[in-house]
Amino acid sequence: MDTKIVIVGGGGHVGLPLGLVLADSEFEVTAVDIEPSAVNLINSGKMPFFEDGAEELLRQVLGKTFKATTDYQIIQEADVVIVVIGTPVDEHLNPDPNAVVSVIEKCVPYLNSGQIIILRSTVFPGVTKKVEEIMKTHGLTPDLSFCPERILEGQALKELRLLPQIVGADSEKSANRASVIFERLGVETKIVSPEEAELAKLFTNVWRYIKFAAANQFWLMSNEAGLDFTRIRDAIAFDYPRASDLPNAGFTAGPCLFKDTMQLAAFSNNNFALGHAAMLVNEGLPLYVISKLQERFDLRELNVGILGMAFKGESDDIRSSLAYKLKKNLQFKAKNVFLHDPFVTVDKSLISLDEIISKSDILIVGAPHNIYKELTTTKPIIDVWNLLGKGNLI
Ligand SMILES: NC(=O)c1ccc[n+]([C@@H]2O[C@H](COP(=O)([O-])OP(=O)(O)OC[C@H]3O[C@@H](n4cnc5c(N)ncnc54)[C@H](O)[C@@H]3O)[C@@H](O)[C@H]2O)c1
């Protein structure tokens, strides 16, 4: 019998693709999740969200090396317990350092010292140490490792088999046991301490968030000067490798980058001016767009259509999407706000593409879905992303 892996939070955006890829690599995987609707859907061979290639893989491994359950008891049969529940910030933008800790406490009755626990949620630094201490208070000494997830949502199946895995562990045994699992996916591992791995994950996301903020700030400055940032960026990056990673502008959103920047700020006792400045720029973008519209139009008389409600292109995930911030603020100011998204399934107010084009006086690209590249309409389109390739001066 091969290694048995239980993934707590295994019905989520990170846990489920990971479970499928591990099940496809001859591990015996059970996804444990508190959400019965997700578990039922998964056990019927359907993905609860879009992930490229995942539904096909789910159908291949389901009932063979993969299953889902809400029952924690299965944890006692596991050799490896991976914990990857969500770790959002609260309404005060504070992380909850106890999110993972309290789930671990729920697992305690089913854990034993022969197991390895792998923490995979993005955590507040120090959580791995805290988990080790909790184990000890219960007389448990399992191996323990923090192995952060770095995939791009939508590309998980591919990237889990490509990206090197950071393995945070204090003992050689824990490091080896965790490494063996990921090496079976064909990736290299980089071993550091748990504390280093925790910060490595936060720095990875915050670095991206700050890069996007820099691009958004440059766009805003260019726009205020009446210049098209796309042209300026293209000039900078043209045959100049040192600037090739300068992104274009866009609504920087989603469930990770913003909240991990806030986690890092909280970790630094709120002494993180660069992170907070990035947050102001990125979160302020929809409001700036509205203010520019207000300069040109009488918004109270305007029907506005938002094209794309997911937090990024080709995704159905609306978590922390700035298109919804745009919608909320426009609903207060404009005559009507209409929404379209070809992927999102959880918003009943969405209308068809033909309808939104005919009903709106002006359109705003909220998420850069490829389908909008082909749009033919004479109505003005606000396109911060330069999705349509006509520049992003507004
Ligand atoms: N989404 C990403 O692209 C991404 C990438 C890298 C890292 N991360 C990190 O991975 C973690 C998970 O993110 P996600 O996007 O998968 O979140 P998610 O909300 O999609 O998934 C979390 C899952 O955990 C389940 N859950 C919550 N409490 C539970 C409990 N007590 N027992 C069992 N299951 C429970 C939920 O029902 C949900 O299915 C977060 O820390 C996130 O920051 C996310």
Coordinates of C-alpha atoms and ligand atoms in Angstrom, one line a residue:
M1 CA 0.0 0.0 0.0
D2 CA 1.4 3.4 -1.0
T3 CA 1.7 6.5 1.2
K4 CA -1.7 7.8 2.4
I5 CA -2.1 11.5 2.3
V6 CA -5.0 13.5 3.8
I7 CA -5.4 17.1 2.8
V8 CA -7.4 19.2 5.3
G9 CA -9.0 22.0 3.2
G10 CA -8.8 19.6 0.3
G11 CA -11.8 21.0 -1.5
G12 CA -10.3 24.5 -2.0
H13 CA -8.5 26.2 -4.8
V14 CA -5.1 25.1 -3.5
G15 CA -5.9 21.8 -1.8
L16 CA -7.9 20.2 -4.6
P17 CA -5.5 20.6 -7.5
L18 CA -2.7 19.5 -5.2
G19 CA -4.7 16.4 -4.1
L20 CA -5.4 15.5 -7.8
V21 CA -1.8 15.8 -8.8
L22 CA -0.6 13.8 -5.8
A23 CA -3.3 11.1 -6.6
D24 CA -2.0 11.1 -10.2
S25 CA 1.4 10.3 -8.8
E26 CA 0.4 7.1 -7.1
F27 CA -0.3 8.5 -3.7
E28 CA -3.5 7.5 -2.0
V29 CA -5.2 10.9 -1.3
T30 CA -8.3 11.9 0.6
A31 CA -9.5 15.5 0.6
V32 CA -11.1 16.5 3.9
D33 CA -13.3 19.6 3.7
I34 CA -15.9 21.1 6.0
E35 CA -18.0 22.2 3.0
P36 CA -20.4 19.3 2.2
S37 CA -21.5 20.9 -1.1
A38 CA -17.9 20.9 -2.4
V39 CA -17.3 17.4 -1.2
N40 CA -20.4 16.1 -2.9
L41 CA -19.6 17.9 -6.1
I42 CA -16.0 16.5 -6.1
N43 CA -17.3 13.0 -5.4
S44 CA -19.6 13.3 -8.4
G45 CA -16.7 14.1 -10.6
K46 CA -17.2 17.8 -10.9
M47 CA -14.9 20.6 -9.9
P48 CA -16.3 23.3 -7.5
F49 CA -14.3 25.9 -9.5
F50 CA -12.4 26.2 -12.7
E51 CA -8.9 25.0 -12.8
D52 CA -7.4 24.1 -16.2
G53 CA -7.5 20.3 -16.8
A54 CA -8.6 19.5 -13.3
E55 CA -12.0 18.1 -14.0
E56 CA -10.6 15.6 -16.5
L57 CA -7.9 14.5 -14.0
L58 CA -10.5 14.3 -11.2
R59 CA -12.6 11.8 -13.2
Q60 CA -9.4 9.8 -13.9
V61 CA -8.4 9.4 -10.3
L62 CA -11.7 9.5 -8.5
G63 CA -12.5 6.3 -6.7
K64 CA -9.1 4.9 -7.5
T65 CA -6.4 7.0 -5.7
F66 CA -8.6 10.0 -4.8
K67 CA -11.8 10.7 -2.7
A68 CA -13.3 13.5 -0.7
T69 CA -15.0 13.5 2.7
T70 CA -16.2 15.8 5.5
D71 CA -15.2 13.2 8.1
Y72 CA -12.0 14.0 10.0
Q73 CA -11.6 10.4 11.2
I74 CA -9.8 9.5 8.0
I75 CA -6.9 11.6 9.3
Q76 CA -6.0 8.8 11.7
E77 CA -5.2 6.5 8.7
A78 CA -2.9 9.1 7.1
D79 CA 0.9 9.0 6.9
V80 CA 1.0 12.6 5.7
V81 CA -1.4 15.3 6.8
I82 CA -1.4 18.5 4.6
V83 CA -3.2 21.5 6.0
V84 CA -4.3 24.1 3.4
I85 CA -7.3 26.0 4.7
G86 CA -7.9 29.6 3.8
T87 CA -6.1 32.3 5.8
P88 CA -7.9 35.6 5.0
V89 CA -7.5 38.9 6.8
D90 CA -10.4 40.2 8.9
E91 CA -12.4 43.4 8.5
H92 CA -9.6 45.4 10.2
L93 CA -7.1 43.9 7.7
N94 CA -5.6 41.8 10.5
P95 CA -4.5 38.3 9.8
D96 CA -5.8 35.6 12.2
P97 CA -2.7 33.8 13.4
N98 CA -4.9 31.2 14.9
A99 CA -6.7 30.1 11.7
V100 CA -4.4 27.2 11.0
V101 CA -3.7 26.6 14.7
S102 CA -7.4 26.1 15.5
V103 CA -7.8 23.6 12.6
I104 CA -4.7 21.7 13.9
E105 CA -6.4 21.5 17.3
K106 CA -9.5 20.0 15.6
C107 CA -7.2 17.4 14.0
V108 CA -5.4 16.5 17.3
P109 CA -7.6 13.5 18.2
Y110 CA -6.7 11.9 14.9
L111 CA -3.0 12.7 14.8
N112 CA -0.1 10.5 15.8
S113 CA 3.7 10.8 16.2
G114 CA 4.4 8.6 13.2
Q115 CA 2.9 11.1 10.8
I116 CA 4.3 14.2 9.1
I117 CA 2.2 17.3 9.1
I118 CA 2.8 19.7 6.2
L119 CA 1.4 23.2 6.5
R120 CA 0.6 24.7 3.1
S121 CA -1.6 27.7 3.9
T122 CA 0.1 31.0 3.6
V123 CA 0.6 31.7 7.3
F124 CA 1.5 34.5 9.7
P125 CA 5.2 33.9 10.5
G126 CA 5.6 31.8 13.6
V127 CA 2.6 29.5 13.0
T128 CA 4.7 26.4 12.3
K129 CA 6.5 26.9 15.6
K130 CA 3.1 27.3 17.3
V131 CA 1.9 24.1 15.8
E132 CA 4.9 22.3 17.1
E133 CA 4.3 23.6 20.6
I134 CA 0.6 22.5 20.4
M135 CA 1.6 19.0 19.4
K136 CA 4.0 18.8 22.3
T137 CA 1.2 19.8 24.8
H138 CA -0.8 16.9 23.5
G139 CA 2.2 14.5 23.9
L140 CA 2.6 14.3 20.1
T141 CA 5.9 14.6 18.2
P142 CA 5.0 14.2 14.5
D143 CA 7.4 15.4 11.8
L144 CA 6.5 18.9 10.8
S145 CA 7.2 21.0 7.7
F146 CA 6.0 24.3 6.1
C147 CA 5.8 23.9 2.4
P148 CA 4.3 27.0 0.8
E149 CA 2.2 26.9 -2.4
R150 CA 3.3 29.2 -5.2
I151 CA 1.1 28.2 -8.1
L152 CA -0.8 30.6 -10.3
E153 CA -4.5 29.8 -9.9
G154 CA -5.7 28.2 -13.2
Q155 CA -2.3 26.8 -13.9
A156 CA -2.0 24.6 -10.9
L157 CA -1.7 21.2 -12.6
K158 CA 1.1 22.4 -14.8
E159 CA 2.9 24.4 -12.2
L160 CA 2.8 21.8 -9.4
R161 CA 5.0 19.7 -11.7
L162 CA 7.3 22.5 -12.6
L163 CA 7.9 25.0 -9.8
P164 CA 10.6 24.2 -7.2
Q165 CA 9.2 23.5 -3.8
I166 CA 10.4 25.4 -0.8
V167 CA 10.6 23.0 2.2
G168 CA 10.7 24.6 5.6
A169 CA 11.8 22.1 8.3
D170 CA 13.9 22.1 11.5
S171 CA 15.0 18.5 11.3
E172 CA 16.6 16.5 8.5
K173 CA 14.0 13.8 8.9
S174 CA 11.1 16.2 8.4
A175 CA 12.9 17.9 5.5
N176 CA 13.5 14.5 3.8
R177 CA 10.0 13.2 4.3
A178 CA 8.4 16.4 2.9
S179 CA 10.9 16.5 0.0
V180 CA 10.2 13.0 -1.1
I181 CA 6.5 13.8 -1.6
F182 CA 7.2 16.8 -3.9
E183 CA 10.1 15.2 -5.7
R184 CA 7.7 12.5 -6.9
L185 CA 6.0 15.4 -8.8
G186 CA 9.3 15.9 -10.6
V187 CA 10.3 19.1 -8.9
E188 CA 13.4 20.2 -7.1
T189 CA 13.2 21.2 -3.5
K190 CA 15.0 24.0 -1.6
I191 CA 15.3 23.3 2.1
V192 CA 15.3 26.2 4.6
S193 CA 14.0 26.6 8.2
P194 CA 10.2 26.9 8.7
E195 CA 10.5 30.6 9.7
E196 CA 12.5 31.3 6.5
A197 CA 9.9 29.4 4.4
E198 CA 7.0 31.4 6.0
L199 CA 8.7 34.7 5.1
A200 CA 9.7 33.4 1.7
K201 CA 6.1 32.8 0.8
L202 CA 4.9 36.2 2.1
F203 CA 7.8 38.0 0.3
T204 CA 7.0 36.2 -2.9
N205 CA 3.4 37.6 -3.0
V206 CA 4.2 41.0 -1.6
W207 CA 7.0 41.5 -4.2
R208 CA 4.4 40.8 -6.9
Y209 CA 1.9 43.1 -5.3
I210 CA 4.4 46.0 -5.1
K211 CA 5.5 45.4 -8.7
F212 CA 1.9 45.7 -9.9
A213 CA 1.5 48.8 -7.7
A214 CA 4.5 50.4 -9.3
A215 CA 3.0 49.8 -12.7
N216 CA -0.4 51.1 -11.6
Q217 CA 1.2 54.2 -10.2
F218 CA 3.2 54.8 -13.4
W219 CA 0.0 54.4 -15.4
L220 CA -1.8 56.9 -13.2
M221 CA 1.0 59.4 -13.6
S222 CA 1.1 59.0 -17.3
N223 CA -2.7 59.2 -17.5
E224 CA -2.7 62.5 -15.6
A225 CA -0.1 63.8 -18.0
G226 CA -2.4 62.8 -20.9
L227 CA 0.0 60.1 -22.0
D228 CA -0.6 56.4 -22.8
F229 CA 1.4 54.3 -20.3
T230 CA 1.3 51.3 -22.7
R231 CA 3.5 53.2 -25.2
I232 CA 5.9 54.3 -22.4
R233 CA 6.1 50.8 -21.0
D234 CA 6.7 49.3 -24.4
A235 CA 9.6 51.7 -24.9
I236 CA 11.1 50.9 -21.6
A237 CA 10.9 47.1 -22.0
F238 CA 12.0 47.1 -25.7
D239 CA 15.1 45.0 -25.9
Y240 CA 15.9 46.0 -22.4
P241 CA 15.9 42.8 -20.2
R242 CA 16.3 44.7 -16.9
A243 CA 12.8 46.1 -17.3
S244 CA 11.2 43.1 -18.9
D245 CA 9.3 42.3 -15.7
L246 CA 7.6 45.7 -15.5
P247 CA 3.9 44.8 -15.8
N248 CA 1.2 46.8 -17.5
A249 CA -1.5 48.5 -15.4
G250 CA -4.6 46.5 -14.2
F251 CA -6.9 45.9 -11.3
T252 CA -4.5 44.1 -8.9
A253 CA -6.8 41.9 -6.8
G254 CA -7.6 38.4 -5.7
P255 CA -7.5 36.3 -2.5
C256 CA -3.7 36.4 -2.0
L257 CA -1.6 39.4 -2.9
F258 CA -3.5 42.0 -0.9
K259 CA -4.1 39.9 2.2
D260 CA -0.5 38.7 2.3
T261 CA 0.8 42.2 2.1
M262 CA -1.4 43.0 5.1
Q263 CA -0.2 39.9 6.9
L264 CA 3.4 41.1 6.4
A265 CA 2.5 44.6 7.6
A266 CA 0.9 43.1 10.7
F267 CA 4.0 40.9 11.2
S268 CA 6.2 44.1 11.1
N269 CA 3.9 45.8 13.7
N270 CA 2.4 47.9 10.9
N271 CA 5.8 49.4 10.0
F272 CA 5.6 48.6 6.3
A273 CA 5.1 51.9 4.5
L274 CA 6.0 50.3 1.1
G275 CA 3.3 47.6 1.5
H276 CA 0.7 50.1 2.6
A277 CA 1.6 52.5 -0.2
A278 CA 1.1 49.6 -2.7
M279 CA -2.2 48.8 -1.2
L280 CA -3.4 52.4 -1.5
V281 CA -2.4 52.5 -5.2
N282 CA -3.9 49.1 -6.1
E283 CA -7.1 49.4 -4.1
G284 CA -7.5 53.0 -5.3
L285 CA -7.5 52.2 -9.0
P286 CA -11.2 51.6 -9.4
L287 CA -11.9 54.9 -7.6
Y288 CA -9.5 56.7 -9.9
V289 CA -11.2 55.3 -12.9
I290 CA -14.6 56.5 -11.6
S291 CA -13.2 59.9 -10.9
K292 CA -11.9 60.2 -14.5
L293 CA -15.4 59.1 -15.8
Q294 CA -16.9 61.8 -13.7
E295 CA -14.7 64.4 -15.3
R296 CA -16.0 63.5 -18.7
F297 CA -19.6 62.5 -18.2
D298 CA -22.6 63.1 -16.0
L299 CA -22.5 59.8 -14.3
R300 CA -26.0 60.1 -13.0
E301 CA -27.2 59.8 -16.6
L302 CA -24.8 57.0 -17.6
N303 CA -25.4 53.3 -18.0
V304 CA -22.1 51.6 -17.3
G305 CA -21.3 48.0 -18.2
I306 CA -18.4 46.1 -16.5
L307 CA -16.9 43.4 -18.7
G308 CA -15.4 40.7 -16.5
M309 CA -16.0 40.3 -12.8
A310 CA -13.4 37.7 -11.8
F311 CA -10.3 39.0 -10.1
K312 CA -8.2 38.1 -13.2
G313 CA -8.4 37.0 -16.8
E314 CA -9.7 33.5 -17.8
S315 CA -10.8 32.8 -14.2
D316 CA -14.1 32.3 -12.4
D317 CA -12.8 33.4 -9.0
I318 CA -14.4 36.6 -7.7
R319 CA -12.7 36.6 -4.3
S320 CA -11.5 40.2 -3.5
S321 CA -12.1 41.2 -7.1
L322 CA -11.7 44.9 -7.7
A323 CA -14.4 44.7 -10.5
Y324 CA -16.9 44.4 -7.6
K325 CA -15.4 47.4 -5.8
L326 CA -15.9 49.2 -9.1
K327 CA -19.5 48.0 -9.3
K328 CA -20.3 49.0 -5.7
N329 CA -19.0 52.6 -6.2
L330 CA -20.6 53.0 -9.6
Q331 CA -24.0 51.8 -8.3
F332 CA -23.9 54.8 -6.0
K333 CA -23.0 57.2 -8.8
A334 CA -24.2 56.0 -12.2
K335 CA -27.7 55.6 -13.6
N336 CA -27.3 51.8 -14.0
V337 CA -24.5 49.3 -13.7
F338 CA -24.6 46.1 -15.8
L339 CA -22.3 43.1 -15.3
H340 CA -20.9 40.4 -17.6
D341 CA -18.5 37.6 -17.1
P342 CA -18.3 34.4 -19.2
F343 CA -16.8 32.3 -16.4
V344 CA -18.4 33.4 -13.1
T345 CA -21.2 31.2 -12.0
V346 CA -22.1 32.6 -8.6
D347 CA -23.5 36.0 -9.5
K348 CA -27.2 35.9 -10.6
S349 CA -27.1 39.6 -11.8
L350 CA -24.8 38.9 -14.7
I351 CA -26.3 39.5 -18.2
S352 CA -25.3 38.3 -21.7
L353 CA -22.6 40.0 -23.7
D354 CA -25.1 41.2 -26.4
E355 CA -27.3 42.6 -23.7
I356 CA -24.5 44.5 -21.8
I357 CA -23.3 46.0 -25.0
S358 CA -26.7 47.2 -26.1
K359 CA -27.7 48.5 -22.6
S360 CA -24.5 50.3 -21.7
D361 CA -23.4 53.8 -22.8
I362 CA -19.9 53.0 -21.8
L363 CA -18.0 49.8 -21.0
I364 CA -15.2 49.2 -18.5
V365 CA -13.0 46.1 -18.7
G366 CA -13.1 44.7 -15.2
A367 CA -11.2 41.5 -15.9
P368 CA -9.1 40.8 -19.0
H369 CA -10.9 37.8 -20.4
N370 CA -9.7 36.9 -23.9
I371 CA -13.3 37.0 -25.2
Y372 CA -13.3 40.8 -25.0
K373 CA -10.3 41.2 -27.3
E374 CA -12.7 40.5 -30.2
L375 CA -15.3 43.0 -29.1
T376 CA -16.8 45.1 -31.9
T377 CA -18.8 48.1 -30.7
T378 CA -18.8 51.8 -31.2
K379 CA -19.4 52.4 -27.5
P380 CA -16.4 53.8 -25.6
I381 CA -14.4 51.1 -23.7
I382 CA -12.3 52.0 -20.6
D383 CA -9.4 49.5 -20.8
V384 CA -6.9 50.0 -18.0
W385 CA -5.3 46.6 -18.9
N386 CA -4.8 47.5 -22.6
L387 CA -6.6 44.2 -23.3
L388 CA -7.9 45.4 -26.6
G389 CA -4.4 46.6 -27.7
K390 CA -5.6 50.2 -28.2
G391 CA -3.6 51.7 -25.3
N392 CA -4.8 52.5 -21.8
L393 CA -5.2 56.3 -21.7
I394 CA -8.5 57.2 -20.2
Ligands
LIG1 N1 -5.6 30.6 -4.3 C1 -4.3 30.7 -4.6 O1 -4.0 30.9 -5.8 C2 -3.3 30.4 -3.6 C3 -2.0 30.3 -4.0 C4 -1.0 30.1 -3.1 C5 -1.3 30.0 -1.7 N2 -2.6 30.1 -1.3 C6 -2.9 30.0 0.1 O2 -3.5 28.7 0.3 C7 -4.5 28.8 1.3 C8 -5.8 28.2 0.8 O3 -6.3 29.1 -0.2 P1 -7.4 28.7 -1.2 O4 -7.4 29.7 -2.2 O5 -7.3 27.3 -1.5 O6 -8.7 28.9 -0.2 P2 -10.1 28.2 -0.4 O7 -11.1 29.0 0.4 O8 -10.4 28.0 -1.9 O9 -9.9 26.8 0.2 C9 -9.9 26.5 1.5 C10 -10.7 25.2 1.8 O10 -10.6 24.9 3.2 C11 -11.9 24.5 3.6 N3 -11.8 24.6 5.1 C12 -11.9 25.7 5.9 N4 -11.9 25.4 7.1 C13 -11.7 24.0 7.2 C14 -11.6 23.1 8.3 N5 -11.6 23.4 9.5 N6 -11.5 21.8 7.9 C15 -11.4 21.4 6.7 N7 -11.6 22.2 5.6 C16 -11.7 23.5 5.9 C17 -12.8 25.4 2.9 O11 -14.1 24.9 2.9 C18 -12.2 25.5 1.5 O12 -12.7 24.5 0.7 C19 -4.5 30.2 1.8 O13 -3.6 30.3 2.9 C20 -4.0 31.0 0.6 O14 -3.4 32.2 1.0 C21 -3.6 30.4 -2.2

